[in-house]
C-alpha cells in the first residue's frame, strides 16, 4: 500500500534521513520505533508531503490491484485526498475552536454528502466528544484531545492513518483507551503507520516494525521477533 524507497531528507542543512526504505501492506499496523531524534517524525512528515525528499521515491496504492500512485513531492492536501491522514506529534488541536469545529477541519477537503454521517460515526466511537461538541478544544484533557485528534484524522476518511506518538504525555488509562481505539480503527479496515516512543506498546500493537537509528533503518521484521531481539530489548525495552 505504501512503499518508501531510499529517501534522503534534509532539514535545513542537516541530513536527517539516509536512504531510508520501508513498506506498509494493506490492513497492517506497522510501527516505527527508535530513540529521540532518530528521524521518525521526519519520516512521517515526508510521507504526508509536509517535507520533500531530496532523493528517493514514495508510492501509494490506495487499493490492492490498483496502479501505484507516486506521491513523492505531492502537496499535503493532495495526499490527504488520495487517502492518507496524519495525526501529528503533539496532536495539533485548535484550542480556541470547538470540538465540532476541530472535527470538521478534518473534512475540509471533502465536498461529498457523507460528512454528517462520519461526524456521527466519530461521536459513536468517542461519546465524550459528542458531549463536549460545543466546548473549546483547549479545555479537554490530554486523553480527550488525543481522541479529538484521532476523530479529526478519521474525518478525511483515510485508508492509511499515520499516527505520531499518540501516547505522549497521557496517563496509563488514557493510553490503554487510545491503543484499543487504534486497534478498532484498524479492524474497520484502516491501515496504520504508527510512531511510538513506548516501544513495548508499539511492538504489542503492530504486526511489523522498523527500528530507526540516526535516519536509517537499523532493523526490521515481525514485531514479535523484534520484541525478543536482545539488541532491541537492551536499547528500547529496558532489558540488560
Ligand atoms: N525543524 C527542524 N529543523 C532542523 N532540524 C530538525 C528539525 N526538526 C528536527 N530536526 C532534526 O532532525 C532529526 C530527526 O528529528 P525527528 O524526525 O523529529 O526525530 P524523532 O521523531 O525520531 O524524535 C533530529 O536530529 C532533529 O534535530
Ligand atoms: Mg518525533
mmCIF file with all atom_site columns, N, CA, C and O in Angstrom, residues 147-199:
data_model
loop_
_atom_site.group_PDB
_atom_site.id
_atom_site.type_symbol
_atom_site.label_atom_id
_atom_site.label_alt_id
_atom_site.label_comp_id
_atom_site.label_asym_id
_atom_site.label_entity_id
_atom_site.label_seq_id
_atom_site.pdbx_PDB_ins_code
_atom_site.Cartn_x
_atom_site.Cartn_y
_atom_site.Cartn_z
_atom_site.occupancy
_atom_site.B_iso_or_equiv
_atom_site.pdbx_formal_charge
_atom_site.auth_seq_id
_atom_site.auth_comp_id
_atom_site.auth_asym_id
_atom_site.auth_atom_id
_atom_site.pdbx_PDB_model_num
ATOM 1   N N  . UNK A 1 147 ? -8.293  11.785 21.510 1.00 0.00 ? 147 UNK A N  1
ATOM 2   C CA . UNK A 1 147 ? -9.487  11.268 20.825 1.00 0.00 ? 147 UNK A CA 1
ATOM 3   C C  . UNK A 1 147 ? -9.935  12.245 19.741 1.00 0.00 ? 147 UNK A C  1
ATOM 4   O O  . UNK A 1 147 ? -10.313 11.840 18.649 1.00 0.00 ? 147 UNK A O  1
ATOM 5   N N  . UNK A 1 148 ? -9.873  13.538 20.070 1.00 0.00 ? 148 UNK A N  1
ATOM 6   C CA . UNK A 1 148 ? -10.268 14.565 19.098 1.00 0.00 ? 148 UNK A CA 1
ATOM 7   C C  . UNK A 1 148 ? -9.324  14.536 17.888 1.00 0.00 ? 148 UNK A C  1
ATOM 8   O O  . UNK A 1 148 ? -9.771  14.612 16.740 1.00 0.00 ? 148 UNK A O  1
ATOM 9   N N  . UNK A 1 149 ? -8.036  14.387 18.145 1.00 0.00 ? 149 UNK A N  1
ATOM 10  C CA . UNK A 1 149 ? -7.069  14.338 17.036 1.00 0.00 ? 149 UNK A CA 1
ATOM 11  C C  . UNK A 1 149 ? -7.311  13.106 16.161 1.00 0.00 ? 149 UNK A C  1
ATOM 12  O O  . UNK A 1 149 ? -7.248  13.179 14.927 1.00 0.00 ? 149 UNK A O  1
ATOM 13  N N  . UNK A 1 150 ? -7.623  11.981 16.815 1.00 0.00 ? 150 UNK A N  1
ATOM 14  C CA . UNK A 1 150 ? -7.924  10.756 16.057 1.00 0.00 ? 150 UNK A CA 1
ATOM 15  C C  . UNK A 1 150 ? -9.214  10.940 15.254 1.00 0.00 ? 150 UNK A C  1
ATOM 16  O O  . UNK A 1 150 ? -9.271  10.585 14.072 1.00 0.00 ? 150 UNK A O  1
ATOM 17  N N  . UNK A 1 151 ? -10.224 11.476 15.912 1.00 0.00 ? 151 UNK A N  1
ATOM 18  C CA . UNK A 1 151 ? -11.518 11.710 15.254 1.00 0.00 ? 151 UNK A CA 1
ATOM 19  C C  . UNK A 1 151 ? -11.357 12.635 14.059 1.00 0.00 ? 151 UNK A C  1
ATOM 20  O O  . UNK A 1 151 ? -11.884 12.382 12.973 1.00 0.00 ? 151 UNK A O  1
ATOM 21  N N  . UNK A 1 152 ? -10.578 13.700 14.243 1.00 0.00 ? 152 UNK A N  1
ATOM 22  C CA . UNK A 1 152 ? -10.357 14.648 13.145 1.00 0.00 ? 152 UNK A CA 1
ATOM 23  C C  . UNK A 1 152 ? -9.651  13.954 11.976 1.00 0.00 ? 152 UNK A C  1
ATOM 24  O O  . UNK A 1 152 ? -10.010 14.159 10.812 1.00 0.00 ? 152 UNK A O  1
ATOM 25  N N  . UNK A 1 153 ? -8.658  13.101 12.314 1.00 0.00 ? 153 UNK A N  1
ATOM 26  C CA . UNK A 1 153 ? -7.949  12.387 11.242 1.00 0.00 ? 153 UNK A CA 1
ATOM 27  C C  . UNK A 1 153 ? -8.908  11.454 10.492 1.00 0.00 ? 153 UNK A C  1
ATOM 28  O O  . UNK A 1 153 ? -8.796  11.282 9.284  1.00 0.00 ? 153 UNK A O  1
ATOM 29  N N  . UNK A 1 154 ? -9.863  10.869 11.202 1.00 0.00 ? 154 UNK A N  1
ATOM 30  C CA . UNK A 1 154 ? -10.804 9.954  10.547 1.00 0.00 ? 154 UNK A CA 1
ATOM 31  C C  . UNK A 1 154 ? -11.807 10.687 9.659  1.00 0.00 ? 154 UNK A C  1
ATOM 32  O O  . UNK A 1 154 ? -12.385 10.092 8.751  1.00 0.00 ? 154 UNK A O  1
ATOM 33  N N  . UNK A 1 155 ? -12.021 11.983 9.937  1.00 0.00 ? 155 UNK A N  1
ATOM 34  C CA . UNK A 1 155 ? -12.999 12.757 9.161  1.00 0.00 ? 155 UNK A CA 1
ATOM 35  C C  . UNK A 1 155 ? -12.583 12.955 7.701  1.00 0.00 ? 155 UNK A C  1
ATOM 36  O O  . UNK A 1 155 ? -13.394 13.394 6.895  1.00 0.00 ? 155 UNK A O  1
ATOM 37  N N  . UNK A 1 156 ? -11.343 12.630 7.368  1.00 0.00 ? 156 UNK A N  1
ATOM 38  C CA . UNK A 1 156 ? -10.980 12.701 5.941  1.00 0.00 ? 156 UNK A CA 1
ATOM 39  C C  . UNK A 1 156 ? -11.151 11.332 5.282  1.00 0.00 ? 156 UNK A C  1
ATOM 40  O O  . UNK A 1 156 ? -10.789 11.153 4.124  1.00 0.00 ? 156 UNK A O  1
ATOM 41  N N  . UNK A 1 157 ? -11.714 10.378 6.007  1.00 0.00 ? 157 UNK A N  1
ATOM 42  C CA . UNK A 1 157 ? -11.928 9.012  5.503  1.00 0.00 ? 157 UNK A CA 1
ATOM 43  C C  . UNK A 1 157 ? -10.658 8.373  4.978  1.00 0.00 ? 157 UNK A C  1
ATOM 44  O O  . UNK A 1 157 ? -10.587 7.965  3.804  1.00 0.00 ? 157 UNK A O  1
ATOM 45  N N  . UNK A 1 158 ? -9.637  8.263  5.821  1.00 0.00 ? 158 UNK A N  1
ATOM 46  C CA . UNK A 1 158 ? -8.364  7.723  5.324  1.00 0.00 ? 158 UNK A CA 1
ATOM 47  C C  . UNK A 1 158 ? -8.410  6.226  5.083  1.00 0.00 ? 158 UNK A C  1
ATOM 48  O O  . UNK A 1 158 ? -9.188  5.510  5.719  1.00 0.00 ? 158 UNK A O  1
ATOM 49  N N  . UNK A 1 159 ? -7.566  5.780  4.157  1.00 0.00 ? 159 UNK A N  1
ATOM 50  C CA . UNK A 1 159 ? -7.277  4.346  4.027  1.00 0.00 ? 159 UNK A CA 1
ATOM 51  C C  . UNK A 1 159 ? -6.019  4.028  4.806  1.00 0.00 ? 159 UNK A C  1
ATOM 52  O O  . UNK A 1 159 ? -5.830  2.924  5.277  1.00 0.00 ? 159 UNK A O  1
ATOM 53  N N  . UNK A 1 160 ? -5.128  5.027  4.886  1.00 0.00 ? 160 UNK A N  1
ATOM 54  C CA . UNK A 1 160 ? -3.886  4.894  5.652  1.00 0.00 ? 160 UNK A CA 1
ATOM 55  C C  . UNK A 1 160 ? -3.848  6.010  6.689  1.00 0.00 ? 160 UNK A C  1
ATOM 56  O O  . UNK A 1 160 ? -3.920  7.191  6.341  1.00 0.00 ? 160 UNK A O  1
ATOM 57  N N  . UNK A 1 161 ? -3.773  5.615  7.952  1.00 0.00 ? 161 UNK A N  1
ATOM 58  C CA . UNK A 1 161 ? -3.739  6.581  9.045  1.00 0.00 ? 161 UNK A CA 1
ATOM 59  C C  . UNK A 1 161 ? -2.334  6.593  9.628  1.00 0.00 ? 161 UNK A C  1
ATOM 60  O O  . UNK A 1 161 ? -1.791  5.547  10.002 1.00 0.00 ? 161 UNK A O  1
ATOM 61  N N  . UNK A 1 162 ? -1.748  7.789  9.706  1.00 0.00 ? 162 UNK A N  1
ATOM 62  C CA . UNK A 1 162 ? -0.393  7.951  10.221 1.00 0.00 ? 162 UNK A CA 1
ATOM 63  C C  . UNK A 1 162 ? -0.476  8.600  11.598 1.00 0.00 ? 162 UNK A C  1
ATOM 64  O O  . UNK A 1 162 ? -1.074  9.667  11.750 1.00 0.00 ? 162 UNK A O  1
ATOM 65  N N  . UNK A 1 163 ? 0.084   7.943  12.595 1.00 0.00 ? 163 UNK A N  1
ATOM 66  C CA . UNK A 1 163 ? -0.020  8.429  13.975 1.00 0.00 ? 163 UNK A CA 1
ATOM 67  C C  . UNK A 1 163 ? 1.366   8.683  14.548 1.00 0.00 ? 163 UNK A C  1
ATOM 68  O O  . UNK A 1 163 ? 2.200   7.785  14.575 1.00 0.00 ? 163 UNK A O  1
ATOM 69  N N  . UNK A 1 164 ? 1.594   9.920  15.008 1.00 0.00 ? 164 UNK A N  1
ATOM 70  C CA . UNK A 1 164 ? 2.909   10.258 15.564 1.00 0.00 ? 164 UNK A CA 1
ATOM 71  C C  . UNK A 1 164 ? 2.808   10.403 17.079 1.00 0.00 ? 164 UNK A C  1
ATOM 72  O O  . UNK A 1 164 ? 2.250   11.373 17.574 1.00 0.00 ? 164 UNK A O  1
ATOM 73  N N  . UNK A 1 165 ? 3.343   9.435  17.800 1.00 0.00 ? 165 UNK A N  1
ATOM 74  C CA . UNK A 1 165 ? 3.406   9.457  19.264 1.00 0.00 ? 165 UNK A CA 1
ATOM 75  C C  . UNK A 1 165 ? 2.048   9.674  19.928 1.00 0.00 ? 165 UNK A C  1
ATOM 76  O O  . UNK A 1 165 ? 1.897   10.596 20.746 1.00 0.00 ? 165 UNK A O  1
ATOM 77  N N  . UNK A 1 166 ? 1.054   8.828  19.641 1.00 0.00 ? 166 UNK A N  1
ATOM 78  C CA . UNK A 1 166 ? -0.259  9.062  20.251 1.00 0.00 ? 166 UNK A CA 1
ATOM 79  C C  . UNK A 1 166 ? -0.267  8.948  21.777 1.00 0.00 ? 166 UNK A C  1
ATOM 80  O O  . UNK A 1 166 ? -1.144  9.510  22.417 1.00 0.00 ? 166 UNK A O  1
ATOM 81  N N  . UNK A 1 167 ? 0.690   8.247  22.366 1.00 0.00 ? 167 UNK A N  1
ATOM 82  C CA . UNK A 1 167 ? 0.636   8.063  23.828 1.00 0.00 ? 167 UNK A CA 1
ATOM 83  C C  . UNK A 1 167 ? 1.349   9.171  24.596 1.00 0.00 ? 167 UNK A C  1
ATOM 84  O O  . UNK A 1 167 ? 1.289   9.215  25.819 1.00 0.00 ? 167 UNK A O  1
ATOM 85  N N  . UNK A 1 168 ? 2.006   10.072 23.855 1.00 0.00 ? 168 UNK A N  1
ATOM 86  C CA . UNK A 1 168 ? 2.866   11.069 24.509 1.00 0.00 ? 168 UNK A CA 1
ATOM 87  C C  . UNK A 1 168 ? 2.106   11.913 25.538 1.00 0.00 ? 168 UNK A C  1
ATOM 88  O O  . UNK A 1 168 ? 1.102   12.547 25.218 1.00 0.00 ? 168 UNK A O  1
ATOM 89  N N  . UNK A 1 169 ? 2.592   11.903 26.765 1.00 0.00 ? 169 UNK A N  1
ATOM 90  C CA . UNK A 1 169 ? 2.029   12.744 27.811 1.00 0.00 ? 169 UNK A CA 1
ATOM 91  C C  . UNK A 1 169 ? 0.718   12.272 28.402 1.00 0.00 ? 169 UNK A C  1
ATOM 92  O O  . UNK A 1 169 ? 0.106   12.988 29.186 1.00 0.00 ? 169 UNK A O  1
ATOM 93  N N  . UNK A 1 170 ? 0.261   11.073 28.016 1.00 0.00 ? 170 UNK A N  1
ATOM 94  C CA . UNK A 1 170 ? -1.035  10.612 28.523 1.00 0.00 ? 170 UNK A CA 1
ATOM 95  C C  . UNK A 1 170 ? -0.867  9.694  29.735 1.00 0.00 ? 170 UNK A C  1
ATOM 96  O O  . UNK A 1 170 ? 0.145   9.010  29.895 1.00 0.00 ? 170 UNK A O  1
ATOM 97  N N  . UNK A 1 171 ? -1.898  9.682  30.569 1.00 0.00 ? 171 UNK A N  1
ATOM 98  C CA . UNK A 1 171 ? -1.937  8.780  31.724 1.00 0.00 ? 171 UNK A CA 1
ATOM 99  C C  . UNK A 1 171 ? -2.136  7.348  31.220 1.00 0.00 ? 171 UNK A C  1
ATOM 100 O O  . UNK A 1 171 ? -2.698  7.138  30.136 1.00 0.00 ? 171 UNK A O  1
ATOM 101 N N  . UNK A 1 172 ? -1.684  6.350  32.005 1.00 0.00 ? 172 UNK A N  1
ATOM 102 C CA . UNK A 1 172 ? -1.772  4.947  31.559 1.00 0.00 ? 172 UNK A CA 1
ATOM 103 C C  . UNK A 1 172 ? -3.169  4.517  31.103 1.00 0.00 ? 172 UNK A C  1
ATOM 104 O O  . UNK A 1 172 ? -3.295  3.823  30.095 1.00 0.00 ? 172 UNK A O  1
ATOM 105 N N  . UNK A 1 173 ? -4.195  4.947  31.803 1.00 0.00 ? 173 UNK A N  1
ATOM 106 C CA . UNK A 1 173 ? -5.556  4.539  31.424 1.00 0.00 ? 173 UNK A CA 1
ATOM 107 C C  . UNK A 1 173 ? -5.931  5.133  30.066 1.00 0.00 ? 173 UNK A C  1
ATOM 108 O O  . UNK A 1 173 ? -6.507  4.452  29.211 1.00 0.00 ? 173 UNK A O  1
ATOM 109 N N  . UNK A 1 174 ? -5.577  6.398  29.856 1.00 0.00 ? 174 UNK A N  1
ATOM 110 C CA . UNK A 1 174 ? -5.879  7.055  28.569 1.00 0.00 ? 174 UNK A CA 1
ATOM 111 C C  . UNK A 1 174 ? -5.102  6.367  27.446 1.00 0.00 ? 174 UNK A C  1
ATOM 112 O O  . UNK A 1 174 ? -5.634  6.161  26.353 1.00 0.00 ? 174 UNK A O  1
ATOM 113 N N  . UNK A 1 175 ? -3.873  5.955  27.731 1.00 0.00 ? 175 UNK A N  1
ATOM 114 C CA . UNK A 1 175 ? -3.069  5.262  26.705 1.00 0.00 ? 175 UNK A CA 1
ATOM 115 C C  . UNK A 1 175 ? -3.762  3.963  26.308 1.00 0.00 ? 175 UNK A C  1
ATOM 116 O O  . UNK A 1 175 ? -3.868  3.641  25.118 1.00 0.00 ? 175 UNK A O  1
ATOM 117 N N  . UNK A 1 176 ? -4.270  3.251  27.301 1.00 0.00 ? 176 UNK A N  1
ATOM 118 C CA . UNK A 1 176 ? -4.930  1.987  27.010 1.00 0.00 ? 176 UNK A CA 1
ATOM 119 C C  . UNK A 1 176 ? -6.170  2.209  26.128 1.00 0.00 ? 176 UNK A C  1
ATOM 120 O O  . UNK A 1 176 ? -6.393  1.471  25.165 1.00 0.00 ? 176 UNK A O  1
ATOM 121 N N  . UNK A 1 177 ? -6.938  3.234  26.450 1.00 0.00 ? 177 UNK A N  1
ATOM 122 C CA . UNK A 1 177 ? -8.142  3.543  25.664 1.00 0.00 ? 177 UNK A CA 1
ATOM 123 C C  . UNK A 1 177 ? -7.751  3.880  24.218 1.00 0.00 ? 177 UNK A C  1
ATOM 124 O O  . UNK A 1 177 ? -8.332  3.364  23.264 1.00 0.00 ? 177 UNK A O  1
ATOM 125 N N  . UNK A 1 178 ? -6.732  4.722  24.083 1.00 0.00 ? 178 UNK A N  1
ATOM 126 C CA . UNK A 1 178 ? -6.309  5.136  22.737 1.00 0.00 ? 178 UNK A CA 1
ATOM 127 C C  . UNK A 1 178 ? -5.791  3.925  21.946 1.00 0.00 ? 178 UNK A C  1
ATOM 128 O O  . UNK A 1 178 ? -6.132  3.749  20.768 1.00 0.00 ? 178 UNK A O  1
ATOM 129 N N  . UNK A 1 179 ? -5.001  3.071  22.592 1.00 0.00 ? 179 UNK A N  1
ATOM 130 C CA . UNK A 1 179 ? -4.478  1.904  21.864 1.00 0.00 ? 179 UNK A CA 1
ATOM 131 C C  . UNK A 1 179 ? -5.608  0.945  21.472 1.00 0.00 ? 179 UNK A C  1
ATOM 132 O O  . UNK A 1 179 ? -5.566  0.368  20.385 1.00 0.00 ? 179 UNK A O  1
ATOM 133 N N  . UNK A 1 180 ? -6.605  0.801  22.324 1.00 0.00 ? 180 UNK A N  1
ATOM 134 C CA . UNK A 1 180 ? -7.766  -0.011 21.941 1.00 0.00 ? 180 UNK A CA 1
ATOM 135 C C  . UNK A 1 180 ? -8.488  0.589  20.743 1.00 0.00 ? 180 UNK A C  1
ATOM 136 O O  . UNK A 1 180 ? -8.910  -0.127 19.832 1.00 0.00 ? 180 UNK A O  1
ATOM 137 N N  . UNK A 1 181 ? -8.604  1.927  20.747 1.00 0.00 ? 181 UNK A N  1
ATOM 138 C CA . UNK A 1 181 ? -9.285  2.591  19.628 1.00 0.00 ? 181 UNK A CA 1
ATOM 139 C C  . UNK A 1 181 ? -8.498  2.390  18.332 1.00 0.00 ? 181 UNK A C  1
ATOM 140 O O  . UNK A 1 181 ? -9.082  2.187  17.269 1.00 0.00 ? 181 UNK A O  1
ATOM 141 N N  . UNK A 1 182 ? -7.176  2.443  18.439 1.00 0.00 ? 182 UNK A N  1
ATOM 142 C CA . UNK A 1 182 ? -6.351  2.259  17.238 1.00 0.00 ? 182 UNK A CA 1
ATOM 143 C C  . UNK A 1 182 ? -6.594  0.856  16.664 1.00 0.00 ? 182 UNK A C  1
ATOM 144 O O  . UNK A 1 182 ? -6.726  0.687  15.449 1.00 0.00 ? 182 UNK A O  1
ATOM 145 N N  . UNK A 1 183 ? -6.710  -0.129 17.554 1.00 0.00 ? 183 UNK A N  1
ATOM 146 C CA . UNK A 1 183 ? -6.995  -1.491 17.080 1.00 0.00 ? 183 UNK A CA 1
ATOM 147 C C  . UNK A 1 183 ? -8.369  -1.587 16.438 1.00 0.00 ? 183 UNK A C  1
ATOM 148 O O  . UNK A 1 183 ? -8.546  -2.265 15.431 1.00 0.00 ? 183 UNK A O  1
ATOM 149 N N  . UNK A 1 184 ? -9.346  -0.902 17.043 1.00 0.00 ? 184 UNK A N  1
ATOM 150 C CA . UNK A 1 184 ? -10.704 -0.913 16.475 1.00 0.00 ? 184 UNK A CA 1
ATOM 151 C C  . UNK A 1 184 ? -10.716 -0.275 15.084 1.00 0.00 ? 184 UNK A C  1
ATOM 152 O O  . UNK A 1 184 ? -11.314 -0.798 14.146 1.00 0.00 ? 184 UNK A O  1
ATOM 153 N N  . UNK A 1 185 ? -10.019 0.854  14.978 1.00 0.00 ? 185 UNK A N  1
ATOM 154 C CA . UNK A 1 185 ? -9.966  1.564  13.693 1.00 0.00 ? 185 UNK A CA 1
ATOM 155 C C  . UNK A 1 185 ? -9.321  0.657  12.640 1.00 0.00 ? 185 UNK A C  1
ATOM 156 O O  . UNK A 1 185 ? -9.795  0.546  11.506 1.00 0.00 ? 185 UNK A O  1
ATOM 157 N N  . UNK A 1 186 ? -8.265  -0.037 13.036 1.00 0.00 ? 186 UNK A N  1
ATOM 158 C CA . UNK A 1 186 ? -7.588  -0.961 12.121 1.00 0.00 ? 186 UNK A CA 1
ATOM 159 C C  . UNK A 1 186 ? -8.518  -2.110 11.723 1.00 0.00 ? 186 UNK A C  1
ATOM 160 O O  . UNK A 1 186 ? -8.585  -2.499 10.547 1.00 0.00 ? 186 UNK A O  1
ATOM 161 N N  . UNK A 1 187 ? -9.276  -2.615 12.696 1.00 0.00 ? 187 UNK A N  1
ATOM 162 C CA . UNK A 1 187 ? -10.186 -3.728 12.407 1.00 0.00 ? 187 UNK A CA 1
ATOM 163 C C  . UNK A 1 187 ? -11.284 -3.296 11.441 1.00 0.00 ? 187 UNK A C  1
ATOM 164 O O  . UNK A 1 187 ? -11.864 -4.134 10.735 1.00 0.00 ? 187 UNK A O  1
ATOM 165 N N  . UNK A 1 188 ? -11.557 -1.998 11.396 1.00 0.00 ? 188 UNK A N  1
ATOM 166 C CA . UNK A 1 188 ? -12.566 -1.493 10.453 1.00 0.00 ? 188 UNK A CA 1
ATOM 167 C C  . UNK A 1 188 ? -11.990 -1.273 9.059  1.00 0.00 ? 188 UNK A C  1
ATOM 168 O O  . UNK A 1 188 ? -12.659 -0.750 8.173  1.00 0.00 ? 188 UNK A O  1
ATOM 169 N N  . UNK A 1 189 ? -10.729 -1.640 8.871  1.00 0.00 ? 189 UNK A N  1
ATOM 170 C CA . UNK A 1 189 ? -10.167 -1.622 7.523  1.00 0.00 ? 189 UNK A CA 1
ATOM 171 C C  . UNK A 1 189 ? -9.179  -0.512 7.234  1.00 0.00 ? 189 UNK A C  1
ATOM 172 O O  . UNK A 1 189 ? -8.765  -0.338 6.087  1.00 0.00 ? 189 UNK A O  1
ATOM 173 N N  . UNK A 1 190 ? -8.814  0.262  8.262  1.00 0.00 ? 190 UNK A N  1
ATOM 174 C CA . UNK A 1 190 ? -7.859  1.349  8.033  1.00 0.00 ? 190 UNK A CA 1
ATOM 175 C C  . UNK A 1 190 ? -6.442  0.838  8.362  1.00 0.00 ? 190 UNK A C  1
ATOM 176 O O  . UNK A 1 190 ? -6.203  0.307  9.440  1.00 0.00 ? 190 UNK A O  1
ATOM 177 N N  . UNK A 1 191 ? -5.549  0.985  7.415  1.00 0.00 ? 191 UNK A N  1
ATOM 178 C CA . UNK A 1 191 ? -4.147  0.590  7.602  1.00 0.00 ? 191 UNK A CA 1
ATOM 179 C C  . UNK A 1 191 ? -3.458  1.658  8.458  1.00 0.00 ? 191 UNK A C  1
ATOM 180 O O  . UNK A 1 191 ? -3.794  2.845  8.345  1.00 0.00 ? 191 UNK A O  1
ATOM 181 N N  . UNK A 1 192 ? -2.519  1.233  9.307  1.00 0.00 ? 192 UNK A N  1
ATOM 182 C CA . UNK A 1 192 ? -1.934  2.185  10.250 1.00 0.00 ? 192 UNK A CA 1
ATOM 183 C C  . UNK A 1 192 ? -0.404  2.137  10.253 1.00 0.00 ? 192 UNK A C  1
ATOM 184 O O  . UNK A 1 192 ? 0.198   1.068  10.314 1.00 0.00 ? 192 UNK A O  1
ATOM 185 N N  . UNK A 1 193 ? 0.175   3.331  10.181 1.00 0.00 ? 193 UNK A N  1
ATOM 186 C CA . UNK A 1 193 ? 1.623   3.503  10.365 1.00 0.00 ? 193 UNK A CA 1
ATOM 187 C C  . UNK A 1 193 ? 1.800   4.370  11.606 1.00 0.00 ? 193 UNK A C  1
ATOM 188 O O  . UNK A 1 193 ? 1.330   5.500  11.644 1.00 0.00 ? 193 UNK A O  1
ATOM 189 N N  . UNK A 1 194 ? 2.420   3.800  12.633 1.00 0.00 ? 194 UNK A N  1
ATOM 190 C CA . UNK A 1 194 ? 2.474   4.484  13.929 1.00 0.00 ? 194 UNK A CA 1
ATOM 191 C C  . UNK A 1 194 ? 3.916   4.638  14.420 1.00 0.00 ? 194 UNK A C  1
ATOM 192 O O  . UNK A 1 194 ? 4.724   3.723  14.294 1.00 0.00 ? 194 UNK A O  1
ATOM 193 N N  . UNK A 1 195 ? 4.190   5.828  14.964 1.00 0.00 ? 195 UNK A N  1
ATOM 194 C CA . UNK A 1 195 ? 5.465   6.081  15.625 1.00 0.00 ? 195 UNK A CA 1
ATOM 195 C C  . UNK A 1 195 ? 5.203   6.117  17.116 1.00 0.00 ? 195 UNK A C  1
ATOM 196 O O  . UNK A 1 195 ? 4.245   6.752  17.556 1.00 0.00 ? 195 UNK A O  1
ATOM 197 N N  . UNK A 1 196 ? 6.004   5.416  17.871 1.00 0.00 ? 196 UNK A N  1
ATOM 198 C CA . UNK A 1 196 ? 5.821   5.380  19.322 1.00 0.00 ? 196 UNK A CA 1
ATOM 199 C C  . UNK A 1 196 ? 7.151   5.330  20.054 1.00 0.00 ? 196 UNK A C  1
ATOM 200 O O  . UNK A 1 196 ? 8.005   4.532  19.733 1.00 0.00 ? 196 UNK A O  1
ATOM 201 N N  . UNK A 1 197 ? 7.287   6.209  21.048 1.00 0.00 ? 197 UNK A N  1
ATOM 202 C CA . UNK A 1 197 ? 8.438   6.138  21.961 1.00 0.00 ? 197 UNK A CA 1
ATOM 203 C C  . UNK A 1 197 ? 8.287   4.928  22.868 1.00 0.00 ? 197 UNK A C  1
ATOM 204 O O  . UNK A 1 197 ? 9.259   4.304  23.252 1.00 0.00 ? 197 UNK A O  1
ATOM 205 N N  . UNK A 1 198 ? 7.024   4.644  23.183 1.00 0.00 ? 198 UNK A N  1
ATOM 206 C CA . UNK A 1 198 ? 6.728   3.499  24.045 1.00 0.00 ? 198 UNK A CA 1
ATOM 207 C C  . UNK A 1 198 ? 6.850   2.219  23.219 1.00 0.00 ? 198 UNK A C  1
ATOM 208 O O  . UNK A 1 198 ? 5.878   1.709  22.659 1.00 0.00 ? 198 UNK A O  1
ATOM 209 N N  . UNK A 1 199 ? 8.085   1.705  23.143 1.00 0.00 ? 199 UNK A N  1
ATOM 210 C CA . UNK A 1 199 ? 8.357   0.589  22.230 1.00 0.00 ? 199 UNK A CA 1
ATOM 211 C C  . UNK A 1 199 ? 7.632   -0.687 22.641 1.00 0.00 ? 199 UNK A C  1
ATOM 212 O O  . UNK A 1 199 ? 7.226   -1.471 21.783 1.00 0.00 ? 199 UNK A O  1
#
